[in-house]
Structure formats: C-alpha cells, structure tokens
Amino acid sequence: MEPHAYPDLWQRTLSLIQKSHYYDKETFDSWISKTELFKIENGKAYIIYPTMITLNILNTREGIQLIQSTLQEILNESVSVQFISKQDAKKLIPEVQLQTRTANLMKTDFNEDYTFENFIEGNSNAEAYAACLSCCTQKNHLFNPIMIYGNSGLGKTHLLHAIGNYLKKEKPETKVFYSYSGDLVSILLDAMKARSVHGNAVELVKSQLVENDYFLIDDIQNLQSSSSQEVFFTVYNELIRRNAQIVITSDTHPSELKNLPNRLVSRFSSGLAVNIVKPEFDTSKAILKKKLEGNEEACLIDEDVLDYLANKFSNDVRNLEGSLNKLIFNATLENPEIIDLDFAQRILMKEPIVSERSELTIKKIKKAVTRFYGLTYSDIEGKSRQKKLMNARQVFIYLSRELLHKAYVSIGQELGNRDHTTISSSYERAQMLIKTDPNFKTAVEKIKTLLEKN
Ligand code: ADP
Ligand code: MG
C-alpha cells in the first residue's frame, strides 16, 4: 500500500467508527479521533495512540474488533491491529525509510536516451562498447567483472544504462540492478542503523541485492565507507558465485582505486578492465550529428562549426553536447540565417561553461559557497544553526548533488562529518526551497555562475 494512502484510509476508518456509535461523541472526539495509522505491513495495521487513555479505551476485545472489521470493510482484506506509542513510531521510522529507499533503489529507471543505438562507437570507446553489448547477448559471462574506467563525461554511465535498457527490452525477465556507488553506500548505512522489527535489515538488503542477474555499479570510487565495503564484499562474492554479471565503472584504473581495500580491488582486476578515452575527431563529429538528428536547426549549422566543436570540446562529451545546445539555444533567440563559425565563436567565447576549464570538484563548490556568503570553512563545517550558515550548507549540499551527484556520505564528510541522513534531509529541504524561496534560488544561480568562471 502506498504510504500517502494512509491519512485518507484512516479518516474513512474513523468516520465509520464514529457512525457506528459504539463510542459516545465525547469519547470519540477527545481520544479516538486523535489516533493515526502509521502503516500497514504484512497484514498488520500499526496504530499510533496519542495518550495512555486512548490506549485503554481502544485496547479491548471489542475495540480491536471494531477497528479490524472497519479496516477490513474498506480494504477488503483482513488485518490485525497493533497499537504503538509515538515513541515506538519514531523507532520504526528508520525501517520505513529504509524500505521505501531500498524499494526505490531496487527498481531502477533507466534513462531511455542512453541506449546502445544512441551510443556512437569509435576507437576511443570500442572495447567498452563491445564488452557491454556482449555481456547482454552472451549466455556465459566470459568476463566478470567488467570494469570500465576513464575520465568523467566519456559515456560510462551511458553504457551502464544501455545495458539496462537493452535487457529490459530483449530479456524482460532478467533482474538488473543499477546504482551509483554513493547511493548504495547510503542504503547500506541506513540498513545498518535501522532497527528492523522483522529480522536483520542488512540481511534483508543483502538478500535483495544478490538476487540480481546483472549488477551495475557506477563510479565505484565513491564506495568509501569501510562498513559498507564490508557488506559490498560479501554481496559481490555471492553474486559471482551465482554467476551474475557485474559491471563496474570507475574514474581510474582499478589498481589506482586508493580508497578501496586491496581484496576488493584485486577482485575487480580479475575480470576485464577496459579503458574509455576522449573521442577522436570523427567520433566527436558523429556524436554531434547524432544529437542533431531530427532537430530543425540542424540544417542551419555549417559543417565547419561541427569541426570547430569537435576539435575544441572533445575532452568531455558532456561539454561537447553542451556547446552544441548552447548554439542551438542562442540560434532560437537570435534567429540567424545560418550558424557559421563567427556565430559559434561569438556565442561560445562568452560561455564559460564550455571553455576548457578545469574540472569541477566538491572542494571548489565549498569554496564558492563560503566565498559567496563570506564564511570560513569552520563556519560551514561547524554546528551553529544560525540562519545564514544553515542556508550556506543547504546550498552547498544542493549543488554537490546537482552538479556532481555526490553521495550524501561524501557531502557529510565535507561538512564536518555530518551524518548522511542529515544531509539527505537537508537536500530534500533544499529541493523544496529552490521552488519556493526566490532568495535561495538566486543564491544557487549566482554560485553556479561563480563556479562556471573558475
Ligand atoms: P560518464 O559517466 O563517463 O561521466 P556519461 O555517460 O554521463 O559520462 O556521458 C556524458 C554525456 O555524453 C551523456 O549525455 C552521454 O549520452 C554522452 N555520450 C558520451 N559518450 C557518448 C557516445 N560515444 N555517443 C553518444 N553519446 C555519448
Ligand atoms: Mg557517470
């Protein structure tokens, strides 16, 4: 049952109980109407009682029966009732969060644009492409794990999603798991913390993870917490034992994964490691042409503009695509007769995001945020709950997620080792603020501009 269905469900239950006139109006209004339905799970409805008096009133054979039969009438299935205090409910929350987050994690939505068909092959990525495609089509997993390593923006995530999309379409019965390693870390840490009422939460997560046929882990360099490395290690071994295909991406060669324990790294090196490098000129051009397919502005673009982009922005395909988008966007504003080299240079010169700048890091975001707010690092890392500091932290968390997909754990480390759950709820709050608070939005945008100029 969807969590958001509870308030409504409980309102209906209460109003039927009220109509039954089993309790007099005063009792109902003062005690019973203040109950809440916490969750329904495994046939059990957990009902929060506000005070002991309420509990005493409800916790009788007749009371329980009335609730059960009312719920059954609405839901068409039988449930038993368990009363819990607010305190109990708080303890159960981590488990609920864990379950929803685990459920979210387990069902992966692959980006539909990231397919094998949309991936342009060239010398720079041929091996990686072939390795990913063949692990989908071949029954026996010849190479396990497959490790794809290379700089950011060269198509690693695209290839992992391509595997997911391919299998979803061609072999829908296959179970495919995909995760940023940083997200996997937060799930595992949550599981370790959660007090599960139904057995050990870590075992639960583990058992779900090992059931997959394909296990795709993106940016393994972010698997940085030692306790989750431990869990990962056992999951990994079990997956290999069950002959599941593992595909991992990384920003460095496996032997240079400094933050991971040797026993993991040596296992990664036992399969096939393929490098993906920046696209050569022809591949870059083909990528640009693919992007332009079906685009109205495409016919306005001079061939030498594509040459210019392919030469200048190929270090990172994300930037390459970004530069093209920038041109098309400006063309729709200015309506030029033709997008020639002059136009392209004029637009792209003033556009810092596509100039050859150094790579963005979380430290740079931190620097920009503190500079913007006139703070020191110890201000932002410290515990003070002054509004300005809280704002700065939220902006920092927001940008680290949006621009770098940083894991909550790593962001927490930058903020004086704050807990990842704190970071995750601040991020949720920031997502809301960006929609509702113009000051917050402006700050985010200004800092983004600062970052682009770095
Ligand atoms: P990485 O994970 O290596 O940092 P991504 O997979 O996120 O890089 O790629 C960045 C962008 O570049 C994505 O939009 C992706 O579709 C595109 N891209 C990268 N390589 C190619 C390619 N060979 N063909 C088509 N698009 C590509
Ligand atoms: Mg990636």
Tab-separated table of C-alpha atoms and ligand atoms in Angstrom:
chain	number	residue	atom	x	y	z
A	1	MET	CA	0.000	0.000	0.000
A	2	GLU	CA	1.235	3.470	-0.880
A	3	PRO	CA	2.138	5.492	2.232
A	4	HIS	CA	0.177	8.538	1.021
A	5	ALA	CA	-2.987	6.471	1.088
A	6	TYR	CA	-2.881	6.184	4.878
A	7	PRO	CA	-4.276	9.547	6.033
A	8	ASP	CA	-7.245	9.121	3.758
A	9	LEU	CA	-7.741	5.493	4.707
A	10	TRP	CA	-7.605	6.328	8.390
A	11	GLN	CA	-10.041	9.215	8.005
A	12	ARG	CA	-12.524	6.867	6.409
A	13	THR	CA	-11.977	4.275	9.106
A	14	LEU	CA	-12.515	6.830	11.843
A	15	SER	CA	-15.656	8.193	10.310
A	16	LEU	CA	-17.161	4.695	10.058
A	17	ILE	CA	-16.236	4.037	13.689
A	18	GLN	CA	-17.870	7.295	14.626
A	19	LYS	CA	-21.005	6.367	12.707
A	20	SER	CA	-21.158	3.035	14.494
A	21	HIS	CA	-21.887	4.990	17.706
A	22	TYR	CA	-20.015	2.378	19.655
A	23	TYR	CA	-18.253	5.189	21.482
A	24	ASP	CA	-20.106	8.260	22.672
A	25	LYS	CA	-19.351	11.516	20.943
A	26	GLU	CA	-17.190	12.931	23.687
A	27	THR	CA	-15.003	9.840	23.953
A	28	PHE	CA	-14.650	9.733	20.228
A	29	ASP	CA	-13.725	13.399	19.851
A	30	SER	CA	-11.313	13.565	22.770
A	31	TRP	CA	-9.498	10.283	22.404
A	32	ILE	CA	-10.199	8.252	19.350
A	33	SER	CA	-10.156	10.926	16.676
A	34	LYS	CA	-6.551	11.699	17.633
A	35	THR	CA	-5.183	8.321	16.611
A	36	GLU	CA	-3.142	7.864	13.475
A	37	LEU	CA	-2.427	4.973	11.216
A	38	PHE	CA	1.325	4.575	10.994
A	39	LYS	CA	1.495	1.837	8.395
A	40	ILE	CA	0.036	-1.427	7.288
A	41	GLU	CA	2.557	-4.138	6.740
A	42	ASN	CA	2.365	-7.887	6.460
A	43	GLY	CA	-1.291	-7.811	7.352
A	44	LYS	CA	-0.719	-5.726	10.452
A	45	ALA	CA	-2.036	-2.190	10.985
A	46	TYR	CA	0.169	-0.129	13.309
A	47	ILE	CA	-1.956	2.472	15.035
A	48	ILE	CA	-0.423	5.315	16.973
A	49	TYR	CA	-2.203	6.189	20.211
A	50	PRO	CA	-1.687	9.760	21.477
A	51	THR	CA	-2.104	9.015	25.199
A	52	MET	CA	-2.472	6.060	27.535
A	53	ILE	CA	-6.143	6.857	27.985
A	54	THR	CA	-6.732	6.313	24.300
A	55	LEU	CA	-4.875	3.041	24.505
A	56	ASN	CA	-7.010	1.874	27.416
A	57	ILE	CA	-10.185	2.746	25.588
A	58	LEU	CA	-9.237	1.050	22.351
A	59	ASN	CA	-7.278	-1.902	23.571
A	60	THR	CA	-10.244	-4.066	24.450
A	61	ARG	CA	-11.564	-7.070	22.587
A	62	GLU	CA	-14.490	-5.051	21.243
A	63	GLY	CA	-12.352	-2.044	20.364
A	64	ILE	CA	-9.890	-4.125	18.422
A	65	GLN	CA	-12.639	-5.995	16.686
A	66	LEU	CA	-14.346	-2.770	15.658
A	67	ILE	CA	-11.158	-1.385	14.121
A	68	GLN	CA	-10.318	-4.641	12.413
A	69	SER	CA	-13.720	-5.127	10.883
A	70	THR	CA	-13.862	-1.498	9.748
A	71	LEU	CA	-10.473	-1.718	8.092
A	72	GLN	CA	-11.472	-4.986	6.513
A	73	GLU	CA	-14.619	-3.454	5.129
A	74	ILE	CA	-12.641	-0.700	3.437
A	75	LEU	CA	-9.630	-2.694	2.325
A	76	ASN	CA	-11.332	-5.936	1.520
A	77	GLU	CA	-8.641	-7.869	3.296
A	78	SER	CA	-8.196	-8.842	6.888
A	79	VAL	CA	-5.668	-7.047	9.043
A	80	SER	CA	-4.709	-7.371	12.668
A	81	VAL	CA	-4.141	-4.359	14.880
A	82	GLN	CA	-1.095	-3.324	16.822
A	83	PHE	CA	-1.125	-0.211	18.979
A	84	ILE	CA	2.099	1.736	19.200
A	85	SER	CA	3.112	4.903	21.005
A	86	LYS	CA	4.533	7.953	19.238
A	87	GLN	CA	7.863	6.916	20.664
A	88	ASP	CA	7.601	3.460	19.122
A	89	ALA	CA	6.663	5.016	15.832
A	90	LYS	CA	9.828	7.090	15.843
A	91	LYS	CA	11.900	3.984	16.294
A	92	LEU	CA	10.129	2.314	13.437
A	93	ILE	CA	10.679	5.205	11.056
A	94	PRO	CA	14.203	4.293	10.015
A	95	GLU	CA	12.858	0.966	8.954
A	96	VAL	CA	10.122	2.510	6.900
A	97	GLN	CA	12.551	4.913	5.292
A	98	LEU	CA	14.827	2.034	4.640
A	99	GLN	CA	12.109	0.064	2.997
A	100	THR	CA	10.987	2.865	0.729
A	101	ARG	CA	14.534	3.803	-0.096
A	102	THR	CA	15.526	0.222	-0.680
A	103	ALA	CA	12.472	-0.250	-2.830
A	104	ASN	CA	13.384	2.867	-4.820
A	105	LEU	CA	16.895	1.640	-5.160
A	106	MET	CA	15.892	-1.781	-6.301
A	107	LYS	CA	13.649	-0.545	-9.057
A	108	THR	CA	15.866	1.220	-11.494
A	109	ASP	CA	14.531	3.545	-14.125
A	110	PHE	CA	16.986	3.622	-16.927
A	111	ASN	CA	17.411	6.795	-18.944
A	112	GLU	CA	15.724	5.975	-22.222
A	113	ASP	CA	18.122	8.101	-24.233
A	114	TYR	CA	21.095	6.110	-23.047
A	115	THR	CA	20.875	3.152	-25.408
A	116	PHE	CA	23.387	1.213	-27.482
A	117	GLU	CA	21.752	2.662	-30.609
A	118	ASN	CA	22.387	6.201	-29.401
A	119	PHE	CA	25.957	5.497	-28.484
A	120	ILE	CA	28.500	6.396	-31.136
A	121	GLU	CA	31.275	3.899	-31.381
A	122	GLY	CA	34.813	4.902	-32.143
A	123	ASN	CA	38.317	3.757	-31.300
A	124	SER	CA	38.109	5.673	-28.061
A	125	ASN	CA	35.303	3.527	-26.693
A	126	ALA	CA	35.069	0.454	-28.926
A	127	GLU	CA	36.266	-2.006	-26.314
A	128	ALA	CA	33.948	-0.693	-23.634
A	129	TYR	CA	31.022	-0.725	-26.041
A	130	ALA	CA	31.739	-4.290	-27.171
A	131	ALA	CA	32.207	-5.545	-23.626
A	132	CYS	CA	28.889	-4.067	-22.500
A	133	LEU	CA	26.949	-5.279	-25.501
A	134	SER	CA	28.357	-8.785	-25.432
A	135	CYS	CA	27.639	-9.313	-21.771
A	136	CYS	CA	23.984	-8.733	-22.655
A	137	THR	CA	23.857	-11.077	-25.592
A	138	GLN	CA	26.060	-13.938	-24.441
A	139	LYS	CA	24.777	-16.612	-22.137
A	140	ASN	CA	28.067	-17.346	-20.442
A	141	HIS	CA	29.623	-14.415	-18.779
A	142	LEU	CA	33.144	-14.748	-20.082
A	143	PHE	CA	34.445	-11.697	-18.316
A	144	ASN	CA	33.386	-10.996	-14.819
A	145	PRO	CA	33.502	-8.342	-13.596
A	146	ILE	CA	33.721	-5.941	-16.478
A	147	MET	CA	35.325	-2.762	-15.313
A	148	ILE	CA	35.076	0.388	-17.420
A	149	TYR	CA	37.337	3.180	-16.408
A	150	GLY	CA	38.007	6.641	-17.763
A	151	ASN	CA	37.529	10.335	-17.135
A	152	SER	CA	34.232	11.965	-16.489
A	153	GLY	CA	31.889	12.655	-19.386
A	154	LEU	CA	33.065	9.890	-21.696
A	155	GLY	CA	29.999	7.660	-21.687
A	156	LYS	CA	30.428	5.252	-18.772
A	157	THR	CA	27.037	5.918	-17.244
A	158	HIS	CA	25.516	5.889	-20.718
A	159	LEU	CA	26.827	2.364	-21.303
A	160	LEU	CA	25.515	1.032	-17.987
A	161	HIS	CA	22.078	2.402	-18.787
A	162	ALA	CA	22.356	0.941	-22.271
A	163	ILE	CA	22.794	-2.493	-20.687
A	164	GLY	CA	19.711	-1.873	-18.555
A	165	ASN	CA	17.600	-0.651	-21.460
A	166	TYR	CA	18.685	-3.494	-23.685
A	167	LEU	CA	17.878	-6.183	-21.142
A	168	LYS	CA	14.580	-4.611	-20.221
A	169	LYS	CA	13.531	-4.805	-23.845
A	170	GLU	CA	15.124	-8.022	-25.047
A	171	LYS	CA	15.114	-10.130	-21.891
A	172	PRO	CA	12.449	-8.624	-19.666
A	173	GLU	CA	12.648	-11.448	-17.156
A	174	THR	CA	16.230	-10.508	-16.287
A	175	LYS	CA	16.774	-8.779	-12.967
A	176	VAL	CA	19.021	-5.787	-13.379
A	177	PHE	CA	20.290	-3.666	-10.557
A	178	TYR	CA	21.945	-0.284	-11.145
A	179	SER	CA	23.247	2.159	-8.581
A	180	TYR	CA	25.664	4.989	-8.084
A	181	SER	CA	28.035	3.553	-5.562
A	182	GLY	CA	27.441	6.568	-3.336
A	183	ASP	CA	23.718	5.832	-3.200
A	184	LEU	CA	24.454	2.230	-2.441
A	185	VAL	CA	26.563	3.355	0.492
A	186	SER	CA	23.702	5.352	1.989
A	187	ILE	CA	21.347	2.419	1.627
A	188	LEU	CA	23.781	0.095	3.322
A	189	LEU	CA	24.479	2.555	6.134
A	190	ASP	CA	20.761	3.032	6.658
A	191	ALA	CA	20.286	-0.695	6.846
A	192	MET	CA	22.990	-0.964	9.463
A	193	LYS	CA	21.306	1.683	11.545
A	194	ALA	CA	17.729	0.604	11.127
A	195	ARG	CA	16.188	-1.363	13.887
A	196	SER	CA	14.200	-3.797	11.926
A	197	VAL	CA	11.211	-5.395	13.525
A	198	HIS	CA	11.336	-8.224	11.029
A	199	GLY	CA	14.813	-9.570	11.305
A	200	ASN	CA	18.075	-8.006	10.350
A	201	ALA	CA	17.787	-5.123	7.904
A	202	VAL	CA	21.257	-5.612	6.479
A	203	GLU	CA	20.489	-9.223	5.676
A	204	LEU	CA	17.285	-8.105	4.006
A	205	VAL	CA	19.103	-5.674	1.736
A	206	LYS	CA	21.823	-8.205	1.031
A	207	SER	CA	19.339	-10.871	0.085
A	208	GLN	CA	17.666	-8.479	-2.345
A	209	LEU	CA	20.946	-7.441	-3.882
A	210	VAL	CA	22.267	-10.940	-4.523
A	211	GLU	CA	19.119	-11.942	-6.361
A	212	ASN	CA	20.044	-9.921	-9.409
A	213	ASP	CA	21.275	-11.277	-12.713
A	214	TYR	CA	23.091	-8.083	-13.595
A	215	PHE	CA	24.704	-5.848	-11.051
A	216	LEU	CA	25.779	-2.459	-12.391
A	217	ILE	CA	27.690	-0.156	-10.088
A	218	ASP	CA	28.529	3.322	-11.309
A	219	ASP	CA	31.502	5.325	-10.057
A	220	ILE	CA	32.853	2.688	-7.690
A	221	GLN	CA	35.467	5.178	-6.464
A	222	ASN	CA	32.720	6.605	-4.250
A	223	LEU	CA	32.239	3.391	-2.302
A	224	GLN	CA	34.057	4.989	0.546
A	225	SER	CA	32.706	3.760	3.828
A	226	SER	CA	34.535	0.785	5.243
A	227	SER	CA	31.479	-0.823	6.812
A	228	SER	CA	29.609	-0.727	3.537
A	229	GLN	CA	32.682	-2.022	1.713
A	230	GLU	CA	32.410	-4.993	4.020
A	231	VAL	CA	28.805	-5.673	3.031
A	232	PHE	CA	29.580	-4.997	-0.586
A	233	PHE	CA	32.370	-7.561	-0.445
A	234	THR	CA	30.078	-10.372	0.639
A	235	VAL	CA	27.384	-9.360	-1.836
A	236	TYR	CA	29.973	-9.254	-4.575
A	237	ASN	CA	31.289	-12.730	-3.809
A	238	GLU	CA	27.829	-14.175	-3.659
A	239	LEU	CA	26.882	-12.597	-6.989
A	240	ILE	CA	29.959	-14.055	-8.631
A	241	ARG	CA	29.167	-17.431	-7.108
A	242	ARG	CA	25.673	-17.241	-8.584
A	243	ASN	CA	27.150	-16.306	-11.937
A	244	ALA	CA	25.555	-12.871	-12.074
A	245	GLN	CA	27.231	-10.407	-14.419
A	246	ILE	CA	28.896	-7.499	-12.671
A	247	VAL	CA	29.757	-4.301	-14.500
A	248	ILE	CA	31.539	-1.519	-12.681
A	249	THR	CA	32.662	1.932	-13.750
A	250	SER	CA	35.406	3.960	-12.214
A	251	ASP	CA	37.291	7.168	-12.855
A	252	THR	CA	40.648	5.420	-12.540
A	253	HIS	CA	42.266	2.113	-13.373
A	254	PRO	CA	41.322	-0.492	-10.738
A	255	SER	CA	44.864	-0.596	-9.415
A	256	GLU	CA	44.622	3.097	-8.577
A	257	LEU	CA	41.450	2.918	-6.541
A	258	LYS	CA	43.157	4.182	-3.446
A	259	ASN	CA	40.208	4.315	-1.105
A	260	LEU	CA	39.113	0.745	-1.598
A	261	PRO	CA	40.582	-2.233	0.241
A	262	ASN	CA	43.002	-4.422	-1.680
A	263	ARG	CA	40.908	-7.536	-1.523
A	264	LEU	CA	38.135	-5.714	-3.401
A	265	VAL	CA	40.466	-4.124	-5.897
A	266	SER	CA	42.169	-7.413	-6.657
A	267	ARG	CA	38.788	-8.961	-7.359
A	268	PHE	CA	37.867	-6.144	-9.721
A	269	SER	CA	41.096	-6.723	-11.583
A	270	SER	CA	40.347	-10.392	-12.124
A	271	GLY	CA	37.847	-9.784	-14.925
A	272	LEU	CA	38.178	-7.463	-17.865
A	273	ALA	CA	39.242	-3.852	-17.425
A	274	VAL	CA	38.615	-1.607	-20.410
A	275	ASN	CA	39.604	1.967	-20.805
A	276	ILE	CA	37.410	4.617	-22.354
A	277	VAL	CA	39.215	7.712	-23.564
A	278	LYS	CA	38.233	11.009	-25.094
A	279	PRO	CA	36.640	10.628	-28.512
A	280	GLU	CA	38.754	11.206	-31.566
A	281	PHE	CA	37.695	13.880	-34.019
A	282	ASP	CA	35.466	11.670	-36.197
A	283	THR	CA	33.666	10.146	-33.246
A	284	SER	CA	33.041	13.577	-31.769
A	285	LYS	CA	31.598	14.738	-35.032
A	286	ALA	CA	29.409	11.674	-35.283
A	287	ILE	CA	28.157	12.311	-31.748
A	288	LEU	CA	27.244	15.861	-32.733
A	289	LYS	CA	25.439	14.659	-35.847
A	290	LYS	CA	23.528	12.086	-33.862
A	291	LYS	CA	22.455	14.829	-31.465
A	292	LEU	CA	21.228	16.894	-34.376
A	293	GLU	CA	19.051	14.165	-35.856
A	294	GLY	CA	15.518	15.458	-36.127
A	295	ASN	CA	16.488	18.921	-34.963
A	296	GLU	CA	15.106	21.797	-37.036
A	297	GLU	CA	18.132	23.988	-36.508
A	298	ALA	CA	20.429	21.262	-37.793
A	299	CYS	CA	20.300	22.443	-41.410
A	300	LEU	CA	21.429	25.910	-40.338
A	301	ILE	CA	24.701	24.650	-38.955
A	302	ASP	CA	27.783	24.962	-41.094
A	303	GLU	CA	29.951	21.901	-41.361
A	304	ASP	CA	32.984	23.820	-40.110
A	305	VAL	CA	31.105	24.688	-36.933
A	306	LEU	CA	30.907	20.988	-36.185
A	307	ASP	CA	34.618	20.674	-36.925
A	308	TYR	CA	35.293	23.527	-34.558
A	309	LEU	CA	33.263	21.966	-31.739
A	310	ALA	CA	34.742	18.512	-32.318
A	311	ASN	CA	38.237	19.939	-32.127
A	312	LYS	CA	37.734	22.134	-29.167
A	313	PHE	CA	35.373	20.367	-26.791
A	314	SER	CA	36.097	16.665	-27.103
A	315	ASN	CA	37.734	16.217	-23.730
A	316	ASP	CA	34.339	15.608	-22.275
A	317	VAL	CA	31.292	14.562	-24.302
A	318	ARG	CA	29.056	16.354	-21.844
A	319	ASN	CA	30.773	19.626	-22.747
A	320	LEU	CA	30.674	18.754	-26.407
A	321	GLU	CA	26.908	18.302	-26.255
A	322	GLY	CA	26.630	21.361	-24.036
A	323	SER	CA	28.373	23.541	-26.576
A	324	LEU	CA	26.032	22.382	-29.294
A	325	ASN	CA	22.984	23.002	-27.099
A	326	LYS	CA	24.250	26.473	-26.373
A	327	LEU	CA	24.481	27.239	-30.061
A	328	ILE	CA	21.038	25.939	-30.813
A	329	PHE	CA	19.546	27.768	-27.900
A	330	ASN	CA	21.118	31.062	-28.975
A	331	ALA	CA	20.048	30.451	-32.523
A	332	THR	CA	16.443	30.252	-31.406
A	333	LEU	CA	16.901	33.593	-29.632
A	334	GLU	CA	18.676	35.411	-32.413
A	335	ASN	CA	17.289	33.661	-35.478
A	336	PRO	CA	20.457	33.897	-37.573
A	337	GLU	CA	20.202	32.869	-41.209
A	338	ILE	CA	22.979	30.432	-40.711
A	339	ILE	CA	25.000	29.190	-37.767
A	340	ASP	CA	28.504	29.785	-39.046
A	341	LEU	CA	31.877	29.822	-37.394
A	342	ASP	CA	31.600	33.514	-36.495
A	343	PHE	CA	28.312	32.962	-34.759
A	344	ALA	CA	29.628	29.878	-32.946
A	345	GLN	CA	32.776	31.583	-31.766
A	346	ARG	CA	30.931	34.640	-30.608
A	347	ILE	CA	28.462	32.580	-28.583
A	348	LEU	CA	30.921	30.098	-27.182
A	349	MET	CA	33.626	32.593	-26.309
A	350	LYS	CA	31.419	34.288	-23.788
A	351	GLU	CA	30.202	30.979	-22.474
A	352	PRO	CA	32.474	29.859	-19.678
A	353	ILE	CA	30.802	26.519	-19.195
A	354	VAL	CA	32.121	25.150	-22.438
A	355	SER	CA	35.520	26.763	-22.380
A	356	GLU	CA	38.319	24.426	-21.457
A	357	ARG	CA	38.155	24.857	-17.764
A	358	SER	CA	39.457	22.703	-15.004
A	359	GLU	CA	37.238	20.010	-13.589
A	360	LEU	CA	34.624	20.877	-11.001
A	361	THR	CA	35.140	19.323	-7.571
A	362	ILE	CA	33.249	19.346	-4.304
A	363	LYS	CA	36.057	21.439	-2.771
A	364	LYS	CA	35.500	24.091	-5.414
A	365	ILE	CA	31.813	24.174	-4.628
A	366	LYS	CA	32.644	24.565	-0.965
A	367	LYS	CA	34.997	27.401	-1.714
A	368	ALA	CA	32.482	29.190	-3.912
A	369	VAL	CA	29.681	28.832	-1.350
A	370	THR	CA	31.771	30.093	1.564
A	371	ARG	CA	33.079	32.957	-0.535
A	372	PHE	CA	29.573	33.902	-1.609
A	373	TYR	CA	28.300	34.003	1.968
A	374	GLY	CA	31.509	35.488	3.388
A	375	LEU	CA	32.116	32.500	5.662
A	376	THR	CA	35.080	30.391	6.669
A	377	TYR	CA	35.320	26.617	6.313
A	378	SER	CA	34.974	26.151	10.042
A	379	ASP	CA	31.763	28.199	9.948
A	380	ILE	CA	30.193	25.901	7.430
A	381	GLU	CA	31.578	22.740	8.992
A	382	GLY	CA	30.601	23.777	12.496
A	383	LYS	CA	27.466	23.196	14.481
A	384	SER	CA	25.958	26.681	14.611
A	385	ARG	CA	22.347	26.831	13.476
A	386	GLN	CA	22.438	30.491	12.525
A	387	LYS	CA	20.212	31.078	9.520
A	388	LYS	CA	22.950	32.226	7.175
A	389	LEU	CA	25.061	29.173	7.979
A	390	MET	CA	22.153	26.818	7.522
A	391	ASN	CA	21.429	28.430	4.160
A	392	ALA	CA	25.015	28.114	3.062
A	393	ARG	CA	25.078	24.424	3.999
A	394	GLN	CA	21.865	23.755	2.131
A	395	VAL	CA	23.146	25.497	-0.973
A	396	PHE	CA	26.369	23.521	-0.734
A	397	ILE	CA	24.512	20.232	-0.381
A	398	TYR	CA	22.176	21.104	-3.216
A	399	LEU	CA	24.956	21.999	-5.637
A	400	SER	CA	27.074	18.993	-4.715
A	401	ARG	CA	24.161	16.735	-5.571
A	402	GLU	CA	23.004	18.549	-8.682
A	403	LEU	CA	26.353	19.244	-10.274
A	404	LEU	CA	28.427	16.298	-9.124
A	405	HIS	CA	25.926	13.646	-7.970
A	406	LYS	CA	27.962	13.404	-4.807
A	407	ALA	CA	26.952	10.779	-2.295
A	408	TYR	CA	25.394	12.007	0.953
A	409	VAL	CA	28.262	10.402	2.812
A	410	SER	CA	30.925	12.365	0.939
A	411	ILE	CA	28.982	15.604	1.320
A	412	GLY	CA	28.697	14.896	5.046
A	413	GLN	CA	32.452	14.477	5.236
A	414	GLU	CA	32.938	17.949	3.781
A	415	LEU	CA	30.588	19.381	6.389
A	416	GLY	CA	32.474	18.357	9.491
A	417	ASN	CA	31.475	14.682	9.233
A	418	ARG	CA	27.768	15.234	9.406
A	419	ASP	CA	25.641	12.143	9.189
A	420	HIS	CA	24.402	11.189	5.728
A	421	THR	CA	20.790	11.128	6.864
A	422	THR	CA	21.095	14.761	7.963
A	423	ILE	CA	22.499	15.574	4.536
A	424	SER	CA	19.756	13.697	2.789
A	425	SER	CA	17.000	15.549	4.607
A	426	SER	CA	18.710	18.905	4.051
A	427	TYR	CA	18.876	18.045	0.378
A	428	GLU	CA	15.164	17.337	0.315
A	429	ARG	CA	14.554	20.654	2.007
A	430	ALA	CA	16.800	22.414	-0.492
A	431	GLN	CA	14.859	20.889	-3.355
A	432	MET	CA	11.755	22.412	-1.888
A	433	LEU	CA	13.390	25.784	-1.222
A	434	ILE	CA	14.569	26.086	-4.775
A	435	LYS	CA	10.936	26.050	-5.811
A	436	THR	CA	9.523	28.192	-3.054
A	437	ASP	CA	12.203	30.614	-1.910
A	438	PRO	CA	13.433	33.108	-4.523
A	439	ASN	CA	16.414	34.152	-2.365
A	440	PHE	CA	17.596	30.590	-2.149
A	441	LYS	CA	17.213	30.159	-5.883
A	442	THR	CA	19.145	33.325	-6.644
A	443	ALA	CA	21.973	32.251	-4.348
A	444	VAL	CA	22.182	28.892	-6.102
A	445	GLU	CA	22.249	30.520	-9.503
A	446	LYS	CA	24.854	33.099	-8.563
A	447	ILE	CA	27.136	30.465	-7.135
A	448	LYS	CA	26.700	28.348	-10.219
A	449	THR	CA	27.887	31.298	-12.271
A	450	LEU	CA	30.856	31.734	-9.971
A	451	LEU	CA	31.703	28.082	-10.473
A	452	GLU	CA	31.455	28.312	-14.212
A	453	LYS	CA	34.040	31.060	-14.226
A	454	ASN	CA	36.555	29.064	-12.230
B	1	ADP	P1	30.462	9.426	-17.627
B	1	ADP	O1	29.545	8.520	-16.897
B	1	ADP	O2	31.633	8.720	-18.233
B	1	ADP	O3	30.895	10.616	-16.827
B	1	ADP	P2	28.159	9.898	-19.285
B	1	ADP	O4	27.807	8.504	-19.642
B	1	ADP	O5	27.325	10.569	-18.260
B	1	ADP	O6	29.693	10.024	-18.876
B	1	ADP	O7	28.169	10.760	-20.626
B	1	ADP	C1	28.000	12.159	-20.654
B	1	ADP	C2	27.133	12.553	-21.826
B	1	ADP	O8	27.780	12.276	-23.043
B	1	ADP	C3	25.837	11.764	-21.874
B	1	ADP	O9	24.808	12.621	-22.290
B	1	ADP	C4	26.086	10.696	-22.906
B	1	ADP	O10	24.902	10.318	-23.556
B	1	ADP	C5	27.022	11.393	-23.865
B	1	ADP	N1	27.958	10.476	-24.530
B	1	ADP	C6	29.171	10.088	-24.074
B	1	ADP	N2	29.783	9.270	-24.945
B	1	ADP	C7	28.941	9.138	-25.982
B	1	ADP	C8	28.996	8.423	-27.236
B	1	ADP	N3	30.052	7.696	-27.568
B	1	ADP	N4	27.949	8.526	-28.063
B	1	ADP	C9	26.870	9.276	-27.720
B	1	ADP	N5	26.755	9.974	-26.603
B	1	ADP	C10	27.760	9.915	-25.717
B	2	MG	MG	28.918	8.708	-14.903
